[in-house]
Amino acid sequence: MALHIEMSPEAEAELRKSATRNKVTSAALALLLISLAATVLYFAVKIIVKTVEPSFISFTPPEDNAPPTNKPTTQELSSSSSSPSSDVAPAMIVADAPANVAMAPVEMDSADFGEAADFGIGMGAGGLGEGLGDGGSGLGSSKGGGSALEGTFYDLKQTKSGSPSGNPGGAAGRPKTLEALYEFTSKGWKESTLSKYWQSPTKLYATNFYLPNCNADYAPEAYQCKDRVKPSAWVAVYRGRVQAPKTATYRFVGTGDDMLLIRFDNKTVLEAGWCIISQFKNNPNCGGLGSNADYRRKAQSGEDKDHKGYQFFTTPDTPYWNQWLGGLTAGSTFEVKQGKSYPIEILITEIPGGQFSFAVLLQEVVKGEPKKELELFRTNFSEPNEEELRKLLQGFVNGKLECPKYSADSPVWKAVP
């Protein structure tokens, strides 16, 4: 059976009173918390947060933006040695503040060398500037920057520290000089190969390579080290990147005494001059037309794959080069696309000392046929200048300025970083 227990009336009343007390207590606690929060908020707004008074800031415009006045302004101009070309338009730079502006000089009179001028077409009156030449002709200018290739000068007779390298220079040092050049060119033109030799602290920046037959002591003088470098067994290497002026097929044309090598887009495209260094293993003497006759025959016939397609020709402007260097050499063809940049390296050297010269030209090839006209390879609008070169070199061998003619409208292969 089930047992039922009922709560007494007194107990039930007490239970109800307890519930009422709990509700009142909860309501009071809630009101207390709300009051406390309101107090905290009040002090935060009135005491902690500071009121920022509004202020008015006046603005005075700079002079450049001031209203126009009747007072005229003067623009300061400075000229630089540069001549414009119809093929390439110079860039225009607009400045937002007054500054010196470089302008091409206005030529009132052009130099006239007569019908028998050795320099021929393109040898104008402007281009080199002062000192070693702002235009960078010859071996270049010591002023860096701009569109130019950077040249480094090595003396193969001295080690990096300046002690003798074992190469006495001159004719006696020819084997050692050729061995060093062969090692450098056959191992990918790596700078580390020549780093063991002494370098001139002076860098030169060349914009074209066009030097008549002169004395080899010009090179140490140009690189400001004639006090410690004798004019033999030295080599200068120029490096950079150039931008093709048009989409076309080209080949380099030129020569050098003792040697001219050009590597374009990481491939040797021209090897010319008295010495053909790639023939060093077969011909340790490596010099003279007689010793290079077999090399020329194999190059023209295509048997020599490294020099396939090379051509050799003489010009009436260069009797000395015709006699001793066999005239000019046209190298391997290569294709370029307009606006694309390519690495280029140019090596020139003097081995025994004495006479020294070089020229770097270009020839466009259309449908397999080279154009008759040669172009000056240049990285800005500069041109070789007879008067400046005479001052620069202080006389030439035999007193003659022997260099091949080139087009006055030669395009610019802009040097880029």
Short mmCIF file of C-alpha atoms in Angstrom, two decimals:
data_model
loop_
_atom_site.label_atom_id
_atom_site.label_comp_id
_atom_site.label_asym_id
_atom_site.label_seq_id
_atom_site.Cartn_x
_atom_site.Cartn_y
_atom_site.Cartn_z
CA MET A 1 0.00 0.00 0.00
CA ALA A 2 1.10 3.62 -0.54
CA LEU A 3 2.14 6.01 2.23
CA HIS A 4 1.05 9.67 1.74
CA ILE A 5 2.72 12.47 3.77
CA GLU A 6 1.18 15.93 3.63
CA MET A 7 2.99 19.24 4.45
CA SER A 8 1.63 21.16 7.36
CA PRO A 9 0.19 24.66 6.74
CA GLU A 10 2.99 26.25 8.79
CA ALA A 11 5.74 24.60 6.73
CA GLU A 12 4.14 25.60 3.45
CA ALA A 13 3.85 29.21 4.57
CA GLU A 14 7.53 29.30 5.61
CA LEU A 15 8.59 27.90 2.20
CA ARG A 16 6.71 30.64 0.38
CA LYS A 17 8.33 33.34 2.50
CA SER A 18 11.81 31.93 1.68
CA ALA A 19 11.11 32.05 -2.07
CA THR A 20 9.95 35.66 -1.82
CA ARG A 21 13.10 36.70 0.06
CA ASN A 22 15.31 35.08 -2.66
CA LYS A 23 13.53 37.01 -5.44
CA VAL A 24 13.89 40.32 -3.62
CA THR A 25 17.59 39.66 -2.99
CA SER A 26 18.23 38.83 -6.67
CA ALA A 27 16.45 42.00 -7.84
CA ALA A 28 18.42 44.16 -5.43
CA LEU A 29 21.73 42.62 -6.51
CA ALA A 30 20.85 43.27 -10.16
CA LEU A 31 20.03 46.91 -9.47
CA LEU A 32 23.28 47.30 -7.55
CA LEU A 33 25.32 45.94 -10.48
CA ILE A 34 23.54 48.24 -12.96
CA SER A 35 24.20 51.25 -10.72
CA LEU A 36 27.88 50.32 -10.42
CA ALA A 37 28.26 49.98 -14.21
CA ALA A 38 26.62 53.35 -14.76
CA THR A 39 29.00 54.96 -12.27
CA VAL A 40 32.05 53.46 -14.01
CA LEU A 41 30.82 54.64 -17.41
CA TYR A 42 30.24 58.15 -16.09
CA PHE A 43 33.78 58.49 -14.75
CA ALA A 44 35.21 57.06 -17.99
CA VAL A 45 33.45 59.67 -20.12
CA LYS A 46 33.79 62.71 -17.83
CA ILE A 47 37.21 62.20 -16.30
CA ILE A 48 39.40 59.77 -18.34
CA VAL A 49 38.47 60.86 -21.88
CA LYS A 50 39.71 64.38 -22.64
CA THR A 51 37.78 66.60 -24.96
CA VAL A 52 39.82 67.74 -28.03
CA GLU A 53 39.13 71.30 -28.90
CA PRO A 54 38.70 71.93 -32.64
CA SER A 55 41.39 74.08 -34.29
CA PHE A 56 41.96 75.70 -37.68
CA ILE A 57 45.22 74.94 -39.56
CA SER A 58 46.26 77.39 -42.23
CA PHE A 59 48.02 76.16 -45.44
CA THR A 60 50.54 78.22 -47.37
CA PRO A 61 51.17 76.78 -50.87
CA PRO A 62 54.80 76.40 -52.06
CA GLU A 63 56.14 78.82 -54.62
CA ASP A 64 55.86 76.20 -57.39
CA ASN A 65 52.08 76.06 -56.84
CA ALA A 66 51.54 79.76 -56.20
CA PRO A 67 49.36 81.81 -58.54
CA PRO A 68 51.12 83.04 -61.68
CA THR A 69 52.89 86.38 -61.51
CA ASN A 70 54.25 88.75 -64.10
CA LYS A 71 57.82 88.02 -63.00
CA PRO A 72 59.57 85.88 -65.69
CA THR A 73 61.41 82.71 -64.70
CA THR A 74 64.82 81.71 -66.11
CA GLN A 75 65.60 78.10 -67.08
CA GLU A 76 69.29 77.20 -66.72
CA LEU A 77 70.63 75.07 -69.57
CA SER A 78 73.78 73.02 -69.92
CA SER A 79 74.98 71.25 -73.05
CA SER A 80 76.53 67.81 -73.43
CA SER A 81 78.40 66.26 -76.30
CA SER A 82 75.73 64.29 -78.11
CA SER A 83 74.41 64.49 -81.63
CA PRO A 84 70.90 63.35 -82.54
CA SER A 85 70.19 60.61 -85.04
CA SER A 86 67.26 60.09 -87.36
CA ASP A 87 67.12 56.38 -86.47
CA VAL A 88 66.70 56.71 -82.74
CA ALA A 89 64.76 59.51 -81.03
CA PRO A 90 66.28 60.70 -77.76
CA ALA A 91 64.09 60.35 -74.69
CA MET A 92 62.42 63.48 -73.25
CA ILE A 93 62.36 63.95 -69.48
CA VAL A 94 59.93 66.41 -67.87
CA ALA A 95 60.99 67.61 -64.43
CA ASP A 96 58.62 68.84 -61.73
CA ALA A 97 61.20 71.36 -60.48
CA PRO A 98 63.79 73.70 -62.05
CA ALA A 99 66.99 71.78 -62.95
CA ASN A 100 69.81 71.65 -65.48
CA VAL A 101 68.59 70.26 -68.80
CA ALA A 102 71.02 68.48 -71.17
CA MET A 103 70.60 69.53 -74.79
CA ALA A 104 72.28 68.36 -77.96
CA PRO A 105 74.65 71.04 -79.28
CA VAL A 106 73.74 72.89 -82.45
CA GLU A 107 76.57 72.37 -84.93
CA MET A 108 77.14 75.56 -86.94
CA ASP A 109 79.96 74.09 -89.00
CA SER A 110 80.99 70.50 -89.67
CA ALA A 111 84.60 69.42 -90.01
CA ASP A 112 85.77 68.98 -93.55
CA PHE A 113 88.64 66.53 -93.97
CA GLY A 114 88.63 66.57 -97.77
CA GLU A 115 88.21 63.74 -100.23
CA ALA A 116 91.24 61.88 -98.87
CA ALA A 117 90.03 61.88 -95.26
CA ASP A 118 91.19 58.69 -93.59
CA PHE A 119 88.18 58.58 -91.25
CA GLY A 120 85.66 58.87 -94.03
CA ILE A 121 81.89 58.97 -93.50
CA GLY A 122 80.79 59.51 -89.94
CA MET A 123 83.90 61.24 -88.62
CA GLY A 124 82.21 64.41 -87.43
CA ALA A 125 83.25 67.37 -85.32
CA GLY A 126 81.35 66.47 -82.16
CA GLY A 127 81.43 63.47 -79.92
CA LEU A 128 84.30 63.17 -77.50
CA GLY A 129 84.18 66.19 -75.23
CA GLU A 130 87.03 67.01 -72.84
CA GLY A 131 89.78 64.94 -71.22
CA LEU A 132 89.50 61.28 -72.09
CA GLY A 133 86.28 61.99 -73.90
CA ASP A 134 82.77 62.23 -72.51
CA GLY A 135 81.63 60.36 -75.59
CA GLY A 136 83.74 57.41 -74.58
CA SER A 137 85.76 56.94 -77.79
CA GLY A 138 89.15 55.27 -77.71
CA LEU A 139 89.36 53.23 -74.52
CA GLY A 140 86.60 55.23 -72.87
CA SER A 141 85.97 57.83 -70.21
CA SER A 142 86.52 57.57 -66.46
CA LYS A 143 83.10 59.13 -65.91
CA GLY A 144 80.64 56.36 -65.11
CA GLY A 145 76.91 56.24 -65.67
CA GLY A 146 74.91 56.59 -68.83
CA SER A 147 74.76 54.22 -71.76
CA ALA A 148 78.25 52.67 -71.86
CA LEU A 149 80.18 49.42 -71.44
CA GLU A 150 82.45 49.12 -68.40
CA GLY A 151 86.10 48.28 -69.02
CA THR A 152 88.50 46.54 -66.63
CA PHE A 153 92.26 46.68 -67.19
CA TYR A 154 94.53 43.74 -66.23
CA ASP A 155 98.33 43.67 -66.19
CA LEU A 156 99.41 40.08 -66.87
CA LYS A 157 102.95 40.87 -65.69
CA GLN A 158 101.84 41.32 -62.05
CA THR A 159 99.90 39.24 -59.58
CA LYS A 160 96.90 40.58 -57.73
CA SER A 161 99.16 41.78 -54.92
CA GLY A 162 101.52 43.54 -57.34
CA SER A 163 104.41 41.04 -57.28
CA PRO A 164 105.92 39.66 -60.54
CA SER A 165 103.74 36.97 -62.15
CA GLY A 166 106.60 35.30 -64.02
CA ASN A 167 105.67 37.05 -67.27
CA PRO A 168 108.40 39.58 -68.20
CA GLY A 169 106.23 41.16 -70.89
CA GLY A 170 107.43 42.23 -74.33
CA ALA A 171 108.43 39.67 -76.93
CA ALA A 172 110.07 37.47 -74.26
CA GLY A 173 106.79 37.20 -72.39
CA ARG A 174 104.66 36.33 -75.43
CA PRO A 175 104.22 32.61 -74.50
CA LYS A 176 103.05 33.48 -70.97
CA THR A 177 100.72 36.20 -72.25
CA LEU A 178 99.14 33.92 -74.84
CA GLU A 179 98.74 31.14 -72.30
CA ALA A 180 96.85 33.47 -69.94
CA LEU A 181 94.59 34.76 -72.74
CA TYR A 182 93.87 31.25 -73.98
CA GLU A 183 92.93 30.12 -70.47
CA PHE A 184 90.54 33.05 -70.08
CA THR A 185 88.80 32.75 -73.46
CA SER A 186 88.60 28.94 -73.50
CA LYS A 187 87.03 28.77 -70.03
CA GLY A 188 84.00 30.92 -70.69
CA TRP A 189 85.43 34.42 -70.14
CA LYS A 190 85.08 34.05 -66.36
CA GLU A 191 86.26 37.06 -64.38
CA SER A 192 87.76 34.73 -61.79
CA THR A 193 90.28 33.49 -64.38
CA LEU A 194 91.88 36.94 -64.58
CA SER A 195 91.35 37.87 -60.93
CA LYS A 196 94.80 36.56 -60.01
CA TYR A 197 96.38 39.40 -62.02
CA TRP A 198 96.73 43.03 -61.02
CA GLN A 199 93.78 45.27 -61.92
CA SER A 200 93.74 49.01 -62.33
CA PRO A 201 91.45 50.61 -59.74
CA THR A 202 90.19 52.90 -62.53
CA LYS A 203 87.28 51.71 -64.66
CA LEU A 204 86.66 53.17 -68.11
CA TYR A 205 83.28 53.51 -69.81
CA ALA A 206 83.24 53.27 -73.60
CA THR A 207 80.38 54.04 -75.96
CA ASN A 208 82.17 53.08 -79.18
CA PHE A 209 85.39 51.25 -80.09
CA TYR A 210 87.27 52.98 -82.88
CA LEU A 211 90.95 53.69 -82.33
CA PRO A 212 93.51 54.50 -85.06
CA ASN A 213 96.98 53.00 -85.04
CA CYS A 214 98.73 54.52 -82.02
CA ASN A 215 101.28 53.71 -79.31
CA ALA A 216 100.44 50.98 -76.78
CA ASP A 217 101.42 53.20 -73.85
CA TYR A 218 98.10 55.02 -74.35
CA ALA A 219 96.28 52.19 -72.52
CA PRO A 220 98.10 52.42 -69.15
CA GLU A 221 97.79 56.20 -69.36
CA ALA A 222 94.05 56.03 -70.06
CA TYR A 223 93.54 53.65 -67.12
CA GLN A 224 95.64 55.97 -64.93
CA CYS A 225 98.30 53.40 -64.06
CA LYS A 226 101.23 54.31 -66.34
CA ASP A 227 103.44 54.75 -63.27
CA ARG A 228 103.31 51.01 -62.53
CA VAL A 229 102.33 49.25 -65.80
CA LYS A 230 104.59 48.95 -68.84
CA PRO A 231 102.71 48.99 -72.18
CA SER A 232 102.85 45.27 -72.96
CA ALA A 233 101.13 42.07 -71.82
CA TRP A 234 97.96 43.87 -70.77
CA VAL A 235 94.33 43.13 -71.56
CA ALA A 236 91.15 45.21 -71.24
CA VAL A 237 87.72 43.56 -71.07
CA TYR A 238 84.52 45.56 -71.55
CA ARG A 239 81.20 44.14 -70.34
CA GLY A 240 77.56 45.14 -70.37
CA ARG A 241 74.15 44.55 -71.91
CA VAL A 242 72.89 46.27 -75.05
CA GLN A 243 69.41 46.71 -76.47
CA ALA A 244 68.89 45.85 -80.13
CA PRO A 245 67.71 48.88 -82.16
CA LYS A 246 65.75 46.71 -84.61
CA THR A 247 64.86 43.12 -85.42
CA ALA A 248 67.51 41.97 -87.86
CA THR A 249 70.50 39.74 -88.57
CA TYR A 250 73.94 41.24 -87.97
CA ARG A 251 77.61 40.40 -87.85
CA PHE A 252 80.46 42.31 -86.25
CA VAL A 253 83.23 43.57 -88.52
CA GLY A 254 86.59 44.79 -87.29
CA THR A 255 90.12 43.97 -86.25
CA GLY A 256 92.67 44.69 -83.55
CA ASP A 257 96.38 44.92 -82.99
CA ASP A 258 97.20 42.62 -81.35
CA MET A 259 93.78 41.06 -80.84
CA LEU A 260 90.05 41.79 -80.88
CA LEU A 261 87.47 39.35 -79.54
CA ILE A 262 83.73 39.93 -79.20
CA ARG A 263 81.33 37.67 -77.33
CA PHE A 264 77.65 38.40 -77.91
CA ASP A 265 74.82 36.61 -76.10
CA ASN A 266 77.44 34.30 -74.49
CA LYS A 267 78.90 33.20 -77.83
CA THR A 268 82.15 34.35 -79.47
CA VAL A 269 81.05 35.99 -82.72
CA LEU A 270 84.27 37.73 -83.81
CA GLU A 271 87.94 36.86 -83.44
CA ALA A 272 90.27 39.10 -85.41
CA GLY A 273 93.67 40.74 -85.52
CA TRP A 274 97.32 39.82 -85.50
CA CYS A 275 96.73 37.00 -83.05
CA ILE A 276 94.00 34.33 -83.24
CA ILE A 277 93.97 32.99 -79.69
CA SER A 278 91.77 29.97 -80.43
CA GLN A 279 94.64 28.63 -82.58
CA PHE A 280 97.08 28.81 -79.66
CA LYS A 281 97.38 25.03 -79.20
CA ASN A 282 98.13 24.47 -82.89
CA ASN A 283 100.18 27.64 -83.32
CA PRO A 284 101.91 28.72 -80.06
CA ASN A 285 103.43 31.77 -81.80
CA CYS A 286 99.91 32.84 -82.72
CA GLY A 287 100.57 35.84 -84.91
CA GLY A 288 101.02 37.20 -88.43
CA LEU A 289 99.22 36.61 -91.71
CA GLY A 290 101.44 33.71 -92.71
CA SER A 291 100.77 31.69 -89.56
CA ASN A 292 97.02 32.39 -89.86
CA ALA A 293 96.64 31.45 -93.51
CA ASP A 294 95.42 27.94 -92.70
CA TYR A 295 92.98 29.29 -90.14
CA ARG A 296 91.51 31.68 -92.70
CA ARG A 297 91.15 28.96 -95.31
CA LYS A 298 89.30 26.66 -92.88
CA ALA A 299 87.06 29.48 -91.68
CA GLN A 300 85.98 30.48 -95.18
CA SER A 301 85.43 26.90 -96.30
CA GLY A 302 83.36 26.04 -93.23
CA GLU A 303 85.80 23.37 -92.06
CA ASP A 304 86.42 25.37 -88.90
CA LYS A 305 82.94 25.23 -87.34
CA ASP A 306 83.77 27.76 -84.62
CA HIS A 307 84.55 30.38 -87.28
CA LYS A 308 82.20 29.19 -90.01
CA GLY A 309 81.16 31.96 -92.37
CA TYR A 310 83.97 34.35 -91.42
CA GLN A 311 85.02 36.66 -94.26
CA PHE A 312 88.19 38.70 -94.70
CA PHE A 313 88.53 41.81 -96.85
CA THR A 314 90.69 44.89 -97.24
CA THR A 315 89.63 48.53 -97.56
CA PRO A 316 91.41 51.46 -99.22
CA ASP A 317 91.19 53.41 -95.94
CA THR A 318 93.42 51.04 -93.96
CA PRO A 319 96.69 50.21 -95.78
CA TYR A 320 98.48 49.41 -92.50
CA TRP A 321 95.78 46.98 -91.39
CA ASN A 322 95.70 45.46 -94.88
CA GLN A 323 99.43 44.77 -94.78
CA TRP A 324 99.85 43.51 -91.23
CA LEU A 325 96.39 42.29 -90.15
CA GLY A 326 94.91 41.21 -93.46
CA GLY A 327 92.33 44.00 -93.46
CA LEU A 328 89.01 43.57 -91.67
CA THR A 329 87.35 40.39 -90.46
CA ALA A 330 83.59 39.78 -90.61
CA GLY A 331 82.47 37.33 -87.93
CA SER A 332 79.55 34.98 -87.33
CA THR A 333 76.01 36.19 -87.95
CA PHE A 334 73.51 36.50 -85.11
CA GLU A 335 69.85 37.48 -84.87
CA VAL A 336 68.38 40.09 -82.54
CA LYS A 337 64.88 41.32 -81.71
CA GLN A 338 64.11 45.00 -81.33
CA GLY A 339 64.05 46.15 -77.70
CA LYS A 340 65.51 42.91 -76.30
CA SER A 341 68.78 43.22 -74.37
CA TYR A 342 71.79 40.95 -74.85
CA PRO A 343 75.05 40.51 -72.91
CA ILE A 344 78.18 41.64 -74.74
CA GLU A 345 81.90 41.39 -73.94
CA ILE A 346 84.75 42.97 -75.91
CA LEU A 347 88.41 42.04 -75.35
CA ILE A 348 91.36 44.05 -76.63
CA THR A 349 95.01 43.45 -75.81
CA GLU A 350 98.60 44.34 -76.60
CA ILE A 351 101.11 41.50 -76.27
CA PRO A 352 104.71 42.59 -77.07
CA GLY A 353 104.08 46.37 -76.99
CA GLY A 354 104.61 48.98 -79.68
CA GLN A 355 101.71 49.72 -82.01
CA PHE A 356 98.12 49.33 -80.92
CA SER A 357 94.70 49.85 -82.58
CA PHE A 358 91.21 48.41 -83.00
CA ALA A 359 87.79 49.06 -84.59
CA VAL A 360 84.37 47.53 -83.89
CA LEU A 361 81.80 47.92 -86.65
CA LEU A 362 78.57 46.16 -87.64
CA GLN A 363 77.13 44.90 -90.88
CA GLU A 364 73.47 44.05 -91.37
CA VAL A 365 72.75 40.83 -93.29
CA VAL A 366 69.53 40.67 -95.32
CA LYS A 367 68.40 37.31 -96.74
CA GLY A 368 71.91 35.94 -96.38
CA GLU A 369 73.58 38.88 -98.15
CA PRO A 370 75.55 41.45 -96.12
CA LYS A 371 74.88 45.10 -96.88
CA LYS A 372 77.82 46.98 -98.36
CA GLU A 373 77.62 49.80 -95.82
CA LEU A 374 79.26 49.34 -92.41
CA GLU A 375 77.82 50.79 -89.20
CA LEU A 376 79.66 52.10 -86.16
CA PHE A 377 78.88 50.04 -83.07
CA ARG A 378 77.91 52.60 -80.44
CA THR A 379 75.80 52.72 -77.30
CA ASN A 380 74.86 56.41 -77.53
CA PHE A 381 75.00 59.17 -80.15
CA SER A 382 78.75 59.79 -79.74
CA GLU A 383 81.10 59.51 -82.70
CA PRO A 384 84.89 59.41 -83.00
CA ASN A 385 86.36 62.83 -83.63
CA GLU A 386 89.66 63.45 -85.39
CA GLU A 387 90.60 66.61 -83.50
CA GLU A 388 89.82 65.14 -80.09
CA LEU A 389 91.59 61.87 -80.88
CA ARG A 390 94.74 63.78 -81.84
CA LYS A 391 94.68 65.56 -78.47
CA LEU A 392 93.85 62.33 -76.68
CA LEU A 393 96.57 60.18 -78.21
CA GLN A 394 99.17 62.91 -78.79
CA GLY A 395 100.21 61.62 -82.18
CA PHE A 396 99.74 58.47 -84.22
CA VAL A 397 102.11 55.88 -85.60
CA ASN A 398 103.30 57.11 -89.03
CA GLY A 399 101.19 60.23 -88.44
CA LYS A 400 98.18 58.65 -90.15
CA LEU A 401 94.62 58.18 -88.97
CA GLU A 402 93.76 54.80 -90.42
CA CYS A 403 90.23 53.63 -89.72
CA PRO A 404 87.50 52.24 -92.01
CA LYS A 405 84.53 54.32 -93.12
CA TYR A 406 81.12 53.83 -91.55
CA SER A 407 77.58 55.17 -91.96
CA ALA A 408 76.83 58.51 -90.34
CA ASP A 409 73.35 57.16 -89.51
CA SER A 410 74.60 54.22 -87.47
CA PRO A 411 71.90 53.18 -84.96
CA VAL A 412 72.39 53.19 -81.20
CA TRP A 413 72.64 49.93 -79.22
CA LYS A 414 71.57 51.36 -75.88
CA ALA A 415 73.43 49.95 -72.88
CA VAL A 416 71.04 48.82 -70.14
CA PRO A 417 71.57 47.51 -66.57
#
